[in-house]
Amino acid sequence: MNTATVSRTDSILENKSPLLKTESDSNRINMTAAPATKRRLSTEHVPDKRSKSETTTTAASTPPNKSKMMVSSERIVKASETTYRPYFTVQNANNDGSQEKELTVTLEYPGDSERFLLVWPVVKNGSHQEEEDKDEYNPITDLVRTVYFIYDCYLTPEQQKLLGDESHGILRNLNKYRNRRNGDGFVQAVQDFNKVISDLKAKGELSKNAKALKHPGYDLTCHILYQVYSRTVARQAEALNNYQAFSNNVYGEINPVLINEFISKTKINSHSVFMDMGCGIGNVVLQVAAQTGCEAYGIEIMDLPCKCAKRQLKEYAARMKAWRLPTGKIHFRHGDFLDVGTSDLYATLKRADVLLVNNYAFDWQTNHSLAQLFLDLKEGTKIISLKSFVPKSHKINQRTFHMPESILRVEEFEYFSEAVSWTNNGGTYYVATIDRSRLKPFYEGMYRRSQR
């Protein structure tokens, strides 16, 4: 058996719950009142390091460093105002029937463990009957998906046999007893899963497999970041929409599927420097860093989104440790990205390989000021934007050769539905590359004319 061979299918479970769409749904642009903003800079940073020791610490235990503790699923459900009900039934003590009961289980991760309440969010339908509220966090769905990601991404084919598959064994029992709402059977299936994972952790097998994995694929990254979001930001989603209509501070998110395309188009890797100019709650920065291991920066002027980004960063660091994955080098700044040229981030800007500017709602003046910063970027830097910084009518001539638009080589791409939070429709995005060679023919022409 080759224990270094890891299954990397990273496949999302079939029958995806709308839970994974909660972020994009709740972050739709809402044109309402705007709070005052402050133009100050502060730093929060997570170093790039991988957990070096296996741990079987339970969620109830207190690890040496409390700042590295995950926010458990159990904790956010107990703190939620959402209506949750017991999902499973269990046999009565005298075996004369069954009853609904609120159960709790602990799930083993590759590098930690987490407690889950086995309840589900409910809402009354048109017939006044309770059904699943698919817009709210479902801890059972989270648990089952986590099991499958560990199975798919962290176990070799031989190790997967210890858990069975959809037709037999522990995985079969997990799904069977969930569908039958059999609490005793489901809890036993989780315990059986934990025993297998704990044994592999004790032997150092999961540590070895995690190192071979290097960085999570797109699907696993989405799952981890959904866990982070649901435990830190979800309850404040509505407050994120309280910004002035049609201002530069209108809040909207680019969804993970489009960010994944950005990563591919611009070839971001572990040696790259990425900057998100107006990073909001930090989702893009975290996704790019997780998938590539790059050095990633986010700058945000609005107070609440920046606070959310820093909360997400703390939870992200703890979760990546639990999944035994490297975090990437991540930095969040609270401040105005137009001040970067006069701040200590200026040196970082000049060595950036990829910039993201979600300028869909920016006014002309803001876009113009941003373009002036591009004059200081290194050759080959790529700028991703939702509006082009170069008018289609732009031509390099005596009047325009000194303008930033003249050193930008622009490509236009199409994105499809559900790629951004503010509309279900598709649209276009642009990748501009710093290319000063575009000026060479103009300068050569000037030189020839001067020699006549």
CSV table of C-alpha atoms in Angstrom, one decimal:
chain,number,residue,atom,x,y,z
A,1,MET,CA,0.0,0.0,0.0
A,2,ASN,CA,1.4,3.4,-1.0
A,3,THR,CA,0.3,5.6,1.9
A,4,ALA,CA,1.6,8.7,0.1
A,5,THR,CA,-1.1,8.4,-2.6
A,6,VAL,CA,-4.0,10.5,-1.6
A,7,SER,CA,-7.5,10.6,-3.2
A,8,ARG,CA,-8.0,14.2,-4.4
A,9,THR,CA,-11.5,14.1,-5.8
A,10,ASP,CA,-12.6,16.9,-3.5
A,11,SER,CA,-16.1,16.2,-4.7
A,12,ILE,CA,-19.1,18.1,-3.1
A,13,LEU,CA,-21.7,15.7,-2.0
A,14,GLU,CA,-24.7,15.1,-4.3
A,15,ASN,CA,-27.9,16.8,-3.4
A,16,LYS,CA,-26.2,20.0,-2.5
A,17,SER,CA,-27.9,22.0,0.2
A,18,PRO,CA,-28.7,25.6,-0.5
A,19,LEU,CA,-26.7,26.3,2.7
A,20,LEU,CA,-23.6,26.7,0.5
A,21,LYS,CA,-25.4,29.6,-1.3
A,22,THR,CA,-26.2,31.4,2.0
A,23,GLU,CA,-23.3,33.8,1.6
A,24,SER,CA,-24.2,35.0,-1.9
A,25,ASP,CA,-27.9,35.3,-1.1
A,26,SER,CA,-27.4,37.2,2.1
A,27,ASN,CA,-24.8,39.6,0.7
A,28,ARG,CA,-26.9,41.0,-2.1
A,29,ILE,CA,-26.5,44.7,-2.5
A,30,ASN,CA,-29.0,46.7,-0.4
A,31,MET,CA,-29.2,50.4,-1.2
A,32,THR,CA,-29.7,51.8,2.2
A,33,ALA,CA,-28.1,54.3,4.6
A,34,ALA,CA,-24.3,54.4,5.0
A,35,PRO,CA,-22.3,54.7,8.3
A,36,ALA,CA,-19.4,57.0,8.6
A,37,THR,CA,-16.0,55.6,7.6
A,38,LYS,CA,-12.6,56.0,9.0
A,39,ARG,CA,-9.4,56.1,7.0
A,40,ARG,CA,-7.0,54.3,9.3
A,41,LEU,CA,-4.6,51.4,9.0
A,42,SER,CA,-4.2,48.4,11.2
A,43,THR,CA,-2.8,44.9,10.6
A,44,GLU,CA,-3.8,41.4,11.3
A,45,HIS,CA,-1.5,38.6,10.1
A,46,VAL,CA,-1.4,34.8,10.1
A,47,PRO,CA,2.0,33.2,9.4
A,48,ASP,CA,2.3,30.5,6.9
A,49,LYS,CA,2.8,27.3,8.9
A,50,ARG,CA,1.5,23.8,9.1
A,51,SER,CA,0.5,22.0,12.3
A,52,LYS,CA,3.4,19.8,13.2
A,53,SER,CA,1.8,17.3,15.6
A,54,GLU,CA,-1.2,15.1,15.6
A,55,THR,CA,-3.9,15.8,18.2
A,56,THR,CA,-6.9,14.0,19.4
A,57,THR,CA,-8.0,16.8,21.7
A,58,THR,CA,-11.8,16.9,22.1
A,59,ALA,CA,-13.8,20.1,21.8
A,60,ALA,CA,-14.5,20.0,25.4
A,61,SER,CA,-10.8,20.0,26.4
A,62,THR,CA,-8.8,23.2,26.7
A,63,PRO,CA,-5.7,23.2,24.4
A,64,PRO,CA,-2.6,25.2,25.4
A,65,ASN,CA,-3.4,28.1,23.1
A,66,LYS,CA,-7.1,29.2,23.3
A,67,SER,CA,-6.7,31.5,20.3
A,68,LYS,CA,-6.3,28.5,18.1
A,69,MET,CA,-9.6,26.9,19.1
A,70,MET,CA,-12.3,26.5,16.5
A,71,VAL,CA,-15.8,28.0,17.1
A,72,SER,CA,-17.7,24.7,17.4
A,73,SER,CA,-20.9,23.9,15.5
A,74,GLU,CA,-22.6,23.2,18.8
A,75,ARG,CA,-21.7,26.7,20.0
A,76,ILE,CA,-23.2,28.6,17.1
A,77,VAL,CA,-26.4,26.6,17.1
A,78,LYS,CA,-26.9,27.3,20.8
A,79,ALA,CA,-26.3,31.0,20.2
A,80,SER,CA,-28.5,31.2,17.2
A,81,GLU,CA,-32.0,32.8,17.1
A,82,THR,CA,-33.0,30.3,14.4
A,83,THR,CA,-35.6,27.7,15.4
A,84,TYR,CA,-33.8,24.4,15.7
A,85,ARG,CA,-35.6,21.1,16.5
A,86,PRO,CA,-34.2,17.6,17.3
A,87,TYR,CA,-33.8,15.7,14.0
A,88,PHE,CA,-33.4,12.1,15.3
A,89,THR,CA,-35.5,9.8,17.3
A,90,VAL,CA,-34.1,7.3,19.8
A,91,GLN,CA,-35.6,4.2,21.5
A,92,ASN,CA,-37.2,4.7,24.9
A,93,ALA,CA,-35.5,3.2,27.8
A,94,ASN,CA,-38.1,0.4,28.1
A,95,ASN,CA,-38.0,-0.2,24.3
A,96,ASP,CA,-41.7,0.4,23.9
A,97,GLY,CA,-41.3,3.1,21.3
A,98,SER,CA,-39.2,6.0,20.2
A,99,GLN,CA,-39.1,9.8,20.8
A,100,GLU,CA,-37.3,12.8,19.4
A,101,LYS,CA,-34.2,13.7,21.3
A,102,GLU,CA,-31.5,16.4,21.1
A,103,LEU,CA,-28.3,14.5,20.6
A,104,THR,CA,-24.6,15.7,20.6
A,105,VAL,CA,-21.6,14.0,18.9
A,106,THR,CA,-17.9,14.8,18.6
A,107,LEU,CA,-16.4,14.4,15.1
A,108,GLU,CA,-12.7,13.7,14.6
A,109,TYR,CA,-10.9,15.9,12.1
A,110,PRO,CA,-7.4,15.2,10.7
A,111,GLY,CA,-5.9,17.5,13.3
A,112,ASP,CA,-8.6,18.3,15.9
A,113,SER,CA,-12.2,17.5,16.8
A,114,GLU,CA,-15.5,19.4,16.9
A,115,ARG,CA,-18.9,19.0,18.7
A,116,PHE,CA,-22.1,19.0,16.7
A,117,LEU,CA,-25.7,19.2,18.0
A,118,LEU,CA,-27.8,16.8,15.9
A,119,VAL,CA,-30.7,19.3,15.2
A,120,TRP,CA,-32.0,20.9,12.1
A,121,PRO,CA,-33.3,24.4,11.3
A,122,VAL,CA,-37.1,24.5,10.7
A,123,VAL,CA,-39.6,26.9,9.4
A,124,LYS,CA,-43.4,26.7,9.0
A,125,ASN,CA,-44.6,26.2,5.4
A,126,GLY,CA,-47.9,27.3,3.9
A,127,SER,CA,-49.7,24.4,5.6
A,128,HIS,CA,-48.3,25.5,9.0
A,129,GLN,CA,-46.2,22.4,9.1
A,130,GLU,CA,-42.5,22.5,10.0
A,131,GLU,CA,-39.9,21.8,7.3
A,132,GLU,CA,-36.2,22.4,6.9
A,133,ASP,CA,-35.2,26.0,6.6
A,134,LYS,CA,-32.8,25.7,3.8
A,135,ASP,CA,-31.5,29.3,4.2
A,136,GLU,CA,-30.1,28.5,7.6
A,137,TYR,CA,-27.1,26.6,8.9
A,138,ASN,CA,-27.7,22.8,9.2
A,139,PRO,CA,-25.2,21.1,11.5
A,140,ILE,CA,-26.0,17.6,10.3
A,141,THR,CA,-25.4,18.5,6.7
A,142,ASP,CA,-22.1,20.2,7.8
A,143,LEU,CA,-21.1,17.0,9.7
A,144,VAL,CA,-21.9,14.6,6.9
A,145,ARG,CA,-20.0,16.7,4.3
A,146,THR,CA,-17.0,17.0,6.6
A,147,VAL,CA,-17.0,13.2,6.8
A,148,TYR,CA,-17.0,12.8,3.0
A,149,PHE,CA,-14.3,15.4,2.5
A,150,ILE,CA,-12.0,13.6,4.9
A,151,TYR,CA,-12.8,10.4,3.1
A,152,ASP,CA,-12.2,11.8,-0.3
A,153,CYS,CA,-9.2,14.0,0.3
A,154,TYR,CA,-7.3,12.5,3.2
A,155,LEU,CA,-7.5,8.7,2.8
A,156,THR,CA,-5.7,6.4,0.3
A,157,PRO,CA,-7.9,3.9,-1.5
A,158,GLU,CA,-6.8,1.2,1.0
A,159,GLN,CA,-7.7,3.4,4.0
A,160,GLN,CA,-11.0,4.3,2.4
A,161,LYS,CA,-11.9,0.6,2.6
A,162,LEU,CA,-11.9,0.9,6.4
A,163,LEU,CA,-15.0,3.2,6.1
A,164,GLY,CA,-16.7,1.3,3.3
A,165,ASP,CA,-18.7,3.3,0.7
A,166,GLU,CA,-22.3,4.1,-0.3
A,167,SER,CA,-23.3,0.5,-0.4
A,168,HIS,CA,-21.8,-0.9,2.8
A,169,GLY,CA,-19.9,-0.1,5.9
A,170,ILE,CA,-19.6,3.0,8.0
A,171,LEU,CA,-20.5,5.5,5.2
A,172,ARG,CA,-23.5,3.4,4.3
A,173,ASN,CA,-24.7,3.4,7.9
A,174,LEU,CA,-24.1,7.2,8.3
A,175,ASN,CA,-26.4,7.9,5.3
A,176,LYS,CA,-28.9,5.1,6.1
A,177,TYR,CA,-29.5,6.2,9.7
A,178,ARG,CA,-29.6,9.9,8.7
A,179,ASN,CA,-32.3,9.2,6.2
A,180,ARG,CA,-34.2,7.0,8.7
A,181,ARG,CA,-33.7,9.6,11.4
A,182,ASN,CA,-32.4,6.9,13.6
A,183,GLY,CA,-30.4,8.6,16.3
A,184,ASP,CA,-28.9,5.5,17.9
A,185,GLY,CA,-27.6,4.2,14.6
A,186,PHE,CA,-26.3,7.6,13.4
A,187,VAL,CA,-24.4,8.3,16.6
A,188,GLN,CA,-22.9,4.8,16.4
A,189,ALA,CA,-21.8,5.4,12.8
A,190,VAL,CA,-20.1,8.7,13.8
A,191,GLN,CA,-18.3,6.8,16.7
A,192,ASP,CA,-17.2,4.1,14.3
A,193,PHE,CA,-15.9,6.8,11.9
A,194,ASN,CA,-14.0,8.5,14.8
A,195,LYS,CA,-12.3,5.3,15.8
A,196,VAL,CA,-10.9,4.7,12.2
A,197,ILE,CA,-9.7,8.3,12.0
A,198,SER,CA,-8.2,8.3,15.5
A,199,ASP,CA,-6.3,5.1,14.7
A,200,LEU,CA,-4.9,6.6,11.5
A,201,LYS,CA,-4.0,9.8,13.4
A,202,ALA,CA,-2.2,7.8,16.0
A,203,LYS,CA,-0.1,6.0,13.3
A,204,GLY,CA,0.8,9.4,11.7
A,205,GLU,CA,-1.0,8.4,8.4
A,206,LEU,CA,-3.2,11.4,8.2
A,207,SER,CA,-0.3,13.8,8.8
A,208,LYS,CA,1.6,12.1,5.9
A,209,ASN,CA,-1.5,12.3,3.6
A,210,ALA,CA,-2.1,15.9,4.5
A,211,LYS,CA,1.5,16.8,3.5
A,212,ALA,CA,1.0,15.1,0.2
A,213,LEU,CA,-2.2,17.1,-0.3
A,214,LYS,CA,-0.3,20.4,0.0
A,215,HIS,CA,-3.2,22.7,-0.7
A,216,PRO,CA,-7.0,22.0,-0.7
A,217,GLY,CA,-8.8,21.9,-4.0
A,218,TYR,CA,-11.6,24.2,-4.9
A,219,ASP,CA,-14.4,22.1,-3.3
A,220,LEU,CA,-12.7,21.4,0.0
A,221,THR,CA,-11.7,25.1,0.2
A,222,CYS,CA,-15.4,26.1,-0.3
A,223,HIS,CA,-16.4,23.7,2.5
A,224,ILE,CA,-13.8,25.0,4.9
A,225,LEU,CA,-14.6,28.7,4.1
A,226,TYR,CA,-18.3,27.9,4.5
A,227,GLN,CA,-17.6,26.5,8.0
A,228,VAL,CA,-15.6,29.7,8.8
A,229,TYR,CA,-18.3,32.0,7.4
A,230,SER,CA,-21.2,30.2,9.3
A,231,ARG,CA,-19.4,30.5,12.6
A,232,THR,CA,-18.3,34.1,12.3
A,233,VAL,CA,-20.2,36.2,9.9
A,234,ALA,CA,-23.5,34.6,8.9
A,235,ARG,CA,-25.5,36.2,11.8
A,236,GLN,CA,-24.3,39.7,10.7
A,237,ALA,CA,-25.1,39.3,7.0
A,238,GLU,CA,-28.0,41.7,7.0
A,239,ALA,CA,-25.9,44.5,8.7
A,240,LEU,CA,-23.4,44.2,5.9
A,241,ASN,CA,-26.0,45.6,3.5
A,242,ASN,CA,-26.4,48.9,5.3
A,243,TYR,CA,-24.5,51.2,3.0
A,244,GLN,CA,-25.3,54.3,1.0
A,245,ALA,CA,-27.0,53.7,-2.4
A,246,PHE,CA,-24.8,54.0,-5.5
A,247,SER,CA,-21.7,54.9,-3.5
A,248,ASN,CA,-18.2,53.5,-3.6
A,249,ASN,CA,-19.0,51.7,-0.4
A,250,VAL,CA,-21.9,49.5,-1.8
A,251,TYR,CA,-21.2,46.0,-0.6
A,252,GLY,CA,-21.2,43.0,-2.9
A,253,GLU,CA,-19.2,39.7,-3.0
A,254,ILE,CA,-17.6,37.9,-5.9
A,255,ASN,CA,-18.6,34.3,-5.4
A,256,PRO,CA,-16.1,31.4,-5.1
A,257,VAL,CA,-16.7,29.9,-8.5
A,258,LEU,CA,-15.5,33.1,-10.2
A,259,ILE,CA,-12.6,33.5,-7.8
A,260,ASN,CA,-11.5,30.0,-8.8
A,261,GLU,CA,-11.6,31.1,-12.4
A,262,PHE,CA,-9.5,34.2,-11.5
A,263,ILE,CA,-6.9,31.9,-9.9
A,264,SER,CA,-6.7,29.8,-13.1
A,265,LYS,CA,-6.7,32.7,-15.5
A,266,THR,CA,-3.9,34.6,-13.7
A,267,LYS,CA,-1.9,31.5,-12.7
A,268,ILE,CA,-1.6,32.4,-9.0
A,269,ASN,CA,0.7,30.0,-7.2
A,270,SER,CA,2.5,29.7,-3.8
A,271,HIS,CA,5.2,32.3,-5.0
A,272,SER,CA,2.6,34.9,-5.9
A,273,VAL,CA,1.7,38.1,-4.1
A,274,PHE,CA,-2.1,38.8,-4.3
A,275,MET,CA,-3.9,42.0,-3.3
A,276,ASP,CA,-7.7,42.6,-3.0
A,277,MET,CA,-8.4,46.3,-3.1
A,278,GLY,CA,-11.6,46.6,-1.2
A,279,CYS,CA,-11.7,43.1,0.3
A,280,GLY,CA,-15.0,43.3,2.2
A,281,ILE,CA,-15.3,40.4,4.7
A,282,GLY,CA,-12.1,38.8,3.3
A,283,ASN,CA,-13.6,35.8,1.5
A,284,VAL,CA,-11.6,36.3,-1.7
A,285,VAL,CA,-8.3,36.7,0.2
A,286,LEU,CA,-8.9,33.6,2.2
A,287,GLN,CA,-9.9,31.5,-0.8
A,288,VAL,CA,-6.9,32.5,-2.9
A,289,ALA,CA,-4.5,31.9,0.0
A,290,ALA,CA,-6.0,28.5,0.8
A,291,GLN,CA,-6.1,27.2,-2.7
A,292,THR,CA,-2.6,28.5,-3.7
A,293,GLY,CA,-0.6,29.1,-0.5
A,294,CYS,CA,0.3,32.6,-1.8
A,295,GLU,CA,1.0,35.8,0.1
A,296,ALA,CA,-2.4,37.5,0.2
A,297,TYR,CA,-3.4,41.0,1.3
A,298,GLY,CA,-6.8,42.6,1.7
A,299,ILE,CA,-7.6,46.3,2.2
A,300,GLU,CA,-11.0,47.5,3.4
A,301,ILE,CA,-12.2,50.9,4.4
A,302,MET,CA,-15.6,50.0,6.0
A,303,ASP,CA,-15.5,49.1,9.7
A,304,LEU,CA,-17.9,46.2,9.9
A,305,PRO,CA,-16.7,44.2,6.9
A,306,CYS,CA,-13.1,44.7,8.1
A,307,LYS,CA,-14.0,43.4,11.5
A,308,CYS,CA,-15.7,40.4,10.0
A,309,ALA,CA,-12.6,39.8,7.9
A,310,LYS,CA,-10.4,39.7,11.0
A,311,ARG,CA,-12.9,37.4,12.8
A,312,GLN,CA,-12.9,35.1,9.7
A,313,LEU,CA,-9.1,35.1,9.7
A,314,LYS,CA,-8.9,33.9,13.3
A,315,GLU,CA,-11.4,31.1,12.6
A,316,TYR,CA,-9.7,30.3,9.3
A,317,ALA,CA,-6.4,29.8,11.1
A,318,ALA,CA,-7.9,27.4,13.6
A,319,ARG,CA,-9.9,25.5,11.0
A,320,MET,CA,-6.9,25.1,8.6
A,321,LYS,CA,-5.0,23.7,11.6
A,322,ALA,CA,-7.8,21.2,12.2
A,323,TRP,CA,-7.7,20.2,8.6
A,324,ARG,CA,-3.9,20.0,8.8
A,325,LEU,CA,-3.5,22.5,5.9
A,326,PRO,CA,-1.2,25.5,5.5
A,327,THR,CA,-2.9,28.9,5.8
A,328,GLY,CA,-0.8,30.9,3.3
A,329,LYS,CA,0.5,34.3,4.4
A,330,ILE,CA,-2.5,36.5,5.0
A,331,HIS,CA,-2.7,40.2,5.9
A,332,PHE,CA,-5.8,42.3,6.4
A,333,ARG,CA,-5.7,46.1,6.6
A,334,HIS,CA,-8.3,48.6,7.7
A,335,GLY,CA,-7.9,51.7,5.5
A,336,ASP,CA,-8.4,53.4,2.2
A,337,PHE,CA,-6.8,51.6,-0.7
A,338,LEU,CA,-6.2,54.9,-2.4
A,339,ASP,CA,-3.8,55.7,0.5
A,340,VAL,CA,-1.6,52.7,-0.3
A,341,GLY,CA,0.9,54.8,-2.2
A,342,THR,CA,1.7,56.7,1.0
A,343,SER,CA,1.6,53.8,3.4
A,344,ASP,CA,3.9,50.9,4.3
A,345,LEU,CA,1.9,48.7,1.8
A,346,TYR,CA,3.4,50.7,-1.1
A,347,ALA,CA,6.4,48.3,-1.2
A,348,THR,CA,4.0,45.4,-1.3
A,349,LEU,CA,1.9,47.0,-4.1
A,350,LYS,CA,5.1,47.3,-6.2
A,351,ARG,CA,5.8,43.6,-5.9
A,352,ALA,CA,2.2,42.4,-6.3
A,353,ASP,CA,1.6,39.8,-9.1
A,354,VAL,CA,-2.2,40.0,-9.1
A,355,LEU,CA,-4.5,42.8,-8.0
A,356,LEU,CA,-8.3,42.3,-7.7
A,357,VAL,CA,-10.5,45.4,-7.9
A,358,ASN,CA,-14.2,44.8,-7.6
A,359,ASN,CA,-15.0,48.2,-9.1
A,360,TYR,CA,-18.5,47.4,-10.4
A,361,ALA,CA,-20.0,50.2,-8.3
A,362,PHE,CA,-17.0,52.6,-8.2
A,363,ASP,CA,-17.5,56.1,-9.6
A,364,TRP,CA,-15.2,57.6,-12.4
A,365,GLN,CA,-13.0,59.5,-9.9
A,366,THR,CA,-12.2,56.4,-7.8
A,367,ASN,CA,-11.4,54.3,-10.9
A,368,HIS,CA,-9.2,57.1,-12.2
A,369,SER,CA,-7.3,57.4,-8.9
A,370,LEU,CA,-6.8,53.6,-8.8
A,371,ALA,CA,-5.4,53.7,-12.3
A,372,GLN,CA,-2.8,56.2,-11.2
A,373,LEU,CA,-1.5,53.6,-8.7
A,374,PHE,CA,-1.0,51.2,-11.6
A,375,LEU,CA,1.9,53.3,-12.9
A,376,ASP,CA,4.0,51.9,-10.1
A,377,LEU,CA,3.3,48.3,-10.6
A,378,LYS,CA,6.0,45.9,-11.9
A,379,GLU,CA,6.0,44.6,-15.5
A,380,GLY,CA,3.6,41.7,-15.9
A,381,THR,CA,1.3,42.4,-12.9
A,382,LYS,CA,-2.3,41.5,-13.7
A,383,ILE,CA,-5.3,43.5,-12.6
A,384,ILE,CA,-8.7,41.8,-12.4
A,385,SER,CA,-11.6,44.2,-12.5
A,386,LEU,CA,-15.4,44.1,-13.1
A,387,LYS,CA,-15.1,47.3,-15.2
A,388,SER,CA,-12.3,48.0,-17.6
A,389,PHE,CA,-9.8,50.7,-16.7
A,390,VAL,CA,-9.1,51.3,-20.4
A,391,PRO,CA,-11.8,52.8,-22.6
A,392,LYS,CA,-12.3,50.9,-25.9
A,393,SER,CA,-11.6,54.2,-27.8
A,394,HIS,CA,-8.2,54.6,-26.1
A,395,LYS,CA,-5.2,55.0,-28.4
A,396,ILE,CA,-1.6,55.7,-27.6
A,397,ASN,CA,-0.5,59.0,-28.9
A,398,GLN,CA,1.2,62.3,-28.0
A,399,ARG,CA,-1.6,63.2,-25.5
A,400,THR,CA,-2.0,59.7,-23.9
A,401,PHE,CA,1.4,58.0,-23.8
A,402,HIS,CA,2.0,59.1,-20.2
A,403,MET,CA,-1.4,57.8,-19.0
A,404,PRO,CA,-1.7,54.5,-17.0
A,405,GLU,CA,-4.2,53.2,-19.6
A,406,SER,CA,-1.4,53.1,-22.2
A,407,ILE,CA,0.6,50.5,-20.3
A,408,LEU,CA,-2.4,48.2,-19.8
A,409,ARG,CA,-3.1,45.3,-22.2
A,410,VAL,CA,-6.7,44.2,-21.5
A,411,GLU,CA,-8.4,40.9,-22.1
A,412,GLU,CA,-12.2,40.6,-21.7
A,413,PHE,CA,-13.9,37.4,-20.3
A,414,GLU,CA,-17.4,36.4,-19.7
A,415,TYR,CA,-18.8,35.1,-16.4
A,416,PHE,CA,-22.1,33.3,-16.0
A,417,SER,CA,-25.0,33.2,-13.6
A,418,GLU,CA,-24.5,33.2,-9.8
A,419,ALA,CA,-20.8,34.3,-10.1
A,420,VAL,CA,-21.5,37.5,-8.1
A,421,SER,CA,-23.8,38.3,-5.2
A,422,TRP,CA,-25.6,41.3,-6.6
A,423,THR,CA,-27.2,39.6,-9.6
A,424,ASN,CA,-28.1,36.2,-10.9
A,425,ASN,CA,-27.2,37.2,-14.4
A,426,GLY,CA,-23.9,36.8,-16.2
A,427,GLY,CA,-21.5,39.6,-17.2
A,428,THR,CA,-18.0,40.4,-18.1
A,429,TYR,CA,-14.7,40.9,-16.2
A,430,TYR,CA,-11.3,42.2,-17.4
A,431,VAL,CA,-7.7,41.1,-16.9
A,432,ALA,CA,-5.3,44.0,-17.6
A,433,THR,CA,-1.6,43.2,-17.7
A,434,ILE,CA,1.1,45.8,-17.1
A,435,ASP,CA,2.9,45.9,-20.5
A,436,ARG,CA,5.2,48.8,-21.1
A,437,SER,CA,6.4,47.3,-24.4
A,438,ARG,CA,3.2,48.8,-25.8
A,439,LEU,CA,4.9,52.2,-25.7
A,440,LYS,CA,7.9,51.0,-27.7
A,441,PRO,CA,6.5,51.7,-31.2
A,442,PHE,CA,5.4,55.2,-30.0
A,443,TYR,CA,8.9,56.1,-28.7
A,444,GLU,CA,10.5,54.6,-31.8
A,445,GLY,CA,8.3,56.8,-34.0
A,446,MET,CA,9.1,59.8,-31.9
A,447,TYR,CA,12.9,59.0,-32.3
A,448,ARG,CA,12.6,58.6,-36.1
A,449,ARG,CA,10.8,61.9,-36.4
A,450,SER,CA,13.4,63.6,-34.3
A,451,GLN,CA,16.2,62.3,-36.7
A,452,ARG,CA,14.6,63.8,-39.8
